[in-house]
Amino acid sequence: MLLKNPFASKSYLVVDDFGDMRSMIKGLLRSLGADDIDAARDGKEAVALMEKRHYQVVLCDYNLGKGKDGQQVLEEARKRRLINVATVFVMITAENSRDMVMGAVEYEPDSYLSKPFTKDLLRTRLEKLFQRKADLQPVNAALEKNDYAQAISLIEQRLGEQPKNAGELLKLQAETYLRAGNHERALKMYESQLASRDLPWARFGLGKVQYAMRQFALAKQTFEHLLETNKTFMAAYDWLAKSQSALGCFDDAQTTLSAASALSPKAIQRQHALGELALQNEDFATAEQAFGNAVKLGTHSVFNHPSLYAGLAHSKSSQGRHDEAMQVVSEIDRKFDDETARFYAATAEAVVKQQSGDAAGAGEAMQRAEEIHSRNADTLPASLSLDLAKTASTLGLKEKANDILRAAVQNNHDDEDFMVVAAGAYRAAGLSDDPEKLIRGLRQDVVKMNNKGVSLIKERHFDEAIDLFREAAEGMPGNKVINRNMALACVMKMEDMGVDEESMTLARKFLDRTGKLTTNDTKLAEVARRFTLLLSADAETAHGIR
Amino acid sequence: MEFADILASSIHDIKNSLSMILNTMDHLLDDPNTRIGDRKQADVLLFETNRANNSLLQLLMLYKMQRQQVSPNIMEHNVDDFLEEVVATNRGLLDSLNIQFDYDCDPSLSGYFDDNLVLGVLNSAILNARRYTKDRISVSAAMQDNLLVLRVEDNGAGFPDFMIADVPQDLDGSASFSSGSTQLGLLFAAQVAHLHVNGNCHGHIALRNRHQLDGGCFEMYLP
């Protein structure tokens, strides 16, 4: 019996800036049985092709001359979902090491292949990758739907079959526990792995769990320990700096990121984080350099962002170079065209004008930033609130900064990561000596209010619940829990007492708003499902169908 | 810029050229339309280019190790799958030279190592074995006293005694240039082995003769 050639049925994209290399790799693939092969000569062309169609296999050289490099192609493809978890992405590198591309834990290719490689090696490697993708397909499908319980049970099932890739599966299982918020199980898995062997990924995972459990001092130790023996484990630097920041040691955090950037200067998000820290530490020369690097890297990166320009302008103006700074601000309008960009152009202008002594101009720009912020309160990410608060604080508007931060904390009261960053912002703006306590108080108020509303729903006092959530949502338009529960109250009222126009409109409004605030919220999906059910039942009644 | 840096970046560049040469030759030799008078000469060309490429690769890696720019990415790997890749990398070359090439490994054997670094070590051990073998090279893996042992053997005349007695164990160790050999491959292998640590135990390398085959045997022990 003839086995189906696994190479024949797939679509391939080959990316290399050398024509000879492209045709050589295409030739190799053809000799393996592939026939659906496209080729791109640079990153831009590769992305354009991936926008048009979905490829199952991408072979991409890391070094693509000017423009995007292979890592940036991968990041853009993954971030914009031009490829999915089933796509095999192989990074071809010039030498037998990953250090050029290291540090991209979040966006790692499925495999690195170093040049030169033989046809036999390409075949063996791709066959194994196809097999691995097929093996993990059900797990990955569950993970894409955020169905962690299903993913974990599938992994356990596979582990029971004595698979060759047991290590990889254990790692995935621990990561899934962590993502699902089951810290105890994740912790146990990492600790038991470390008891038998000190593996870098397990120590890294341990640190992340400790951080998630808010044991920042322990997390810091874990990442330091990891870096002692693995100096090029780049993601560990990022997490060490996060832990140091959470502990209020901003100088140490800056030192950590400086060291990491020296080792691996091309990571734009790290340069951004370094710039922010240096600004906060009033080390403006370092800030300027980091934001300058980030802006340069941004040209070809999917992570390009107007806040990088705002940071660069701030750093320049803090060193007295206001004209240069305004130049950078005007760049924002030329490079971007959306509300986020207009927001950052306004905050940057406010900062620069304030520092150059134009208080009136600064005030105007600040007001513009506030307007943009409030008219997009339900769509822009929470980090903008922090930047708005920082700007207010630079302008000496302490009370305003305080109000903005309070609203941001209330709007995101269930986001643990955000609380850590918000505490940092309070501290940096000199608004509180004990921001953790302050934040705890603010969060408790929200939780209390939410609990009260939920028990009103349970007691079927729907109108009271709706009044309560409605008022709460006025004050916290960006709080997804409050907005979702407002929708839930309306839906349950109608389930109980029949459909009415007003509840219908309210439910829809708050479902929409919550939908903009979150992605992949399973609880929201459940409320939406019940709402749709009500709608269709109502439609049937209206048409007299029973 | 230090001279070592200039050297490193030049090596990088030369390696790119060699890569291109190697891939083009592979392609040419694979193409039935290519007519070559003496196939043996083409194989020598391919082999020596491979060797040069491998040496440059090791030089680059040693340079990075000395500057502490390399830390091993140690993961659990199925050793059988790994050896299959080692074979896939070298099979074509050895076939064309009429050298019998096989590997032996328990399919369920797994080990902890940096696959990229160890692949480099085994490739160079195989290229070395090719220079001294009569007509057979064998790669194998096994667990021995809680260590993973990877072996490359040949059926040639074996290593001279002085080499077996004086295997380098790290970069500071004795590279004896008097023998006419820089021992680059062994230095690299020793360094890679040393980078593999479990608890207090570092990996190491050894040379011996007449293990399974009659000739030399390169061994790498990983904790």
mmCIF file with all atom_site columns, C-alpha atoms in Angstrom, chain A residues 2 10 60 71 84 156 199 204 367 393 524:
data_model
loop_
_atom_site.group_PDB
_atom_site.id
_atom_site.type_symbol
_atom_site.label_atom_id
_atom_site.label_alt_id
_atom_site.label_comp_id
_atom_site.label_asym_id
_atom_site.label_entity_id
_atom_site.label_seq_id
_atom_site.pdbx_PDB_ins_code
_atom_site.Cartn_x
_atom_site.Cartn_y
_atom_site.Cartn_z
_atom_site.occupancy
_atom_site.B_iso_or_equiv
_atom_site.pdbx_formal_charge
_atom_site.auth_seq_id
_atom_site.auth_comp_id
_atom_site.auth_asym_id
_atom_site.auth_atom_id
_atom_site.pdbx_PDB_model_num
ATOM 1  C CA . LEU A 1 2   ? 1.254   3.460  -0.829 1.00 0.00 ? 2   LEU A CA 1
ATOM 2  C CA . LYS A 1 10  ? 0.663   21.195 2.184  1.00 0.00 ? 10  LYS A CA 1
ATOM 3  C CA . CYS A 1 60  ? 12.009  31.778 6.873  1.00 0.00 ? 60  CYS A CA 1
ATOM 4  C CA . GLN A 1 71  ? 11.881  37.222 13.998 1.00 0.00 ? 71  GLN A CA 1
ATOM 5  C CA . ASN A 1 84  ? -2.131  29.785 13.635 1.00 0.00 ? 84  ASN A CA 1
ATOM 6  C CA . GLU A 1 156 ? -2.952  13.773 30.789 1.00 0.00 ? 156 GLU A CA 1
ATOM 7  C CA . LEU A 1 199 ? 15.796  22.456 34.166 1.00 0.00 ? 199 LEU A CA 1
ATOM 8  C CA . PHE A 1 204 ? 11.493  29.964 34.873 1.00 0.00 ? 204 PHE A CA 1
ATOM 9  C CA . GLN A 1 367 ? -7.222  68.598 28.261 1.00 0.00 ? 367 GLN A CA 1
ATOM 10 C CA . SER A 1 393 ? 1.759   64.178 37.588 1.00 0.00 ? 393 SER A CA 1
ATOM 11 C CA . LEU A 1 524 ? -19.439 36.693 28.927 1.00 0.00 ? 524 LEU A CA 1
#
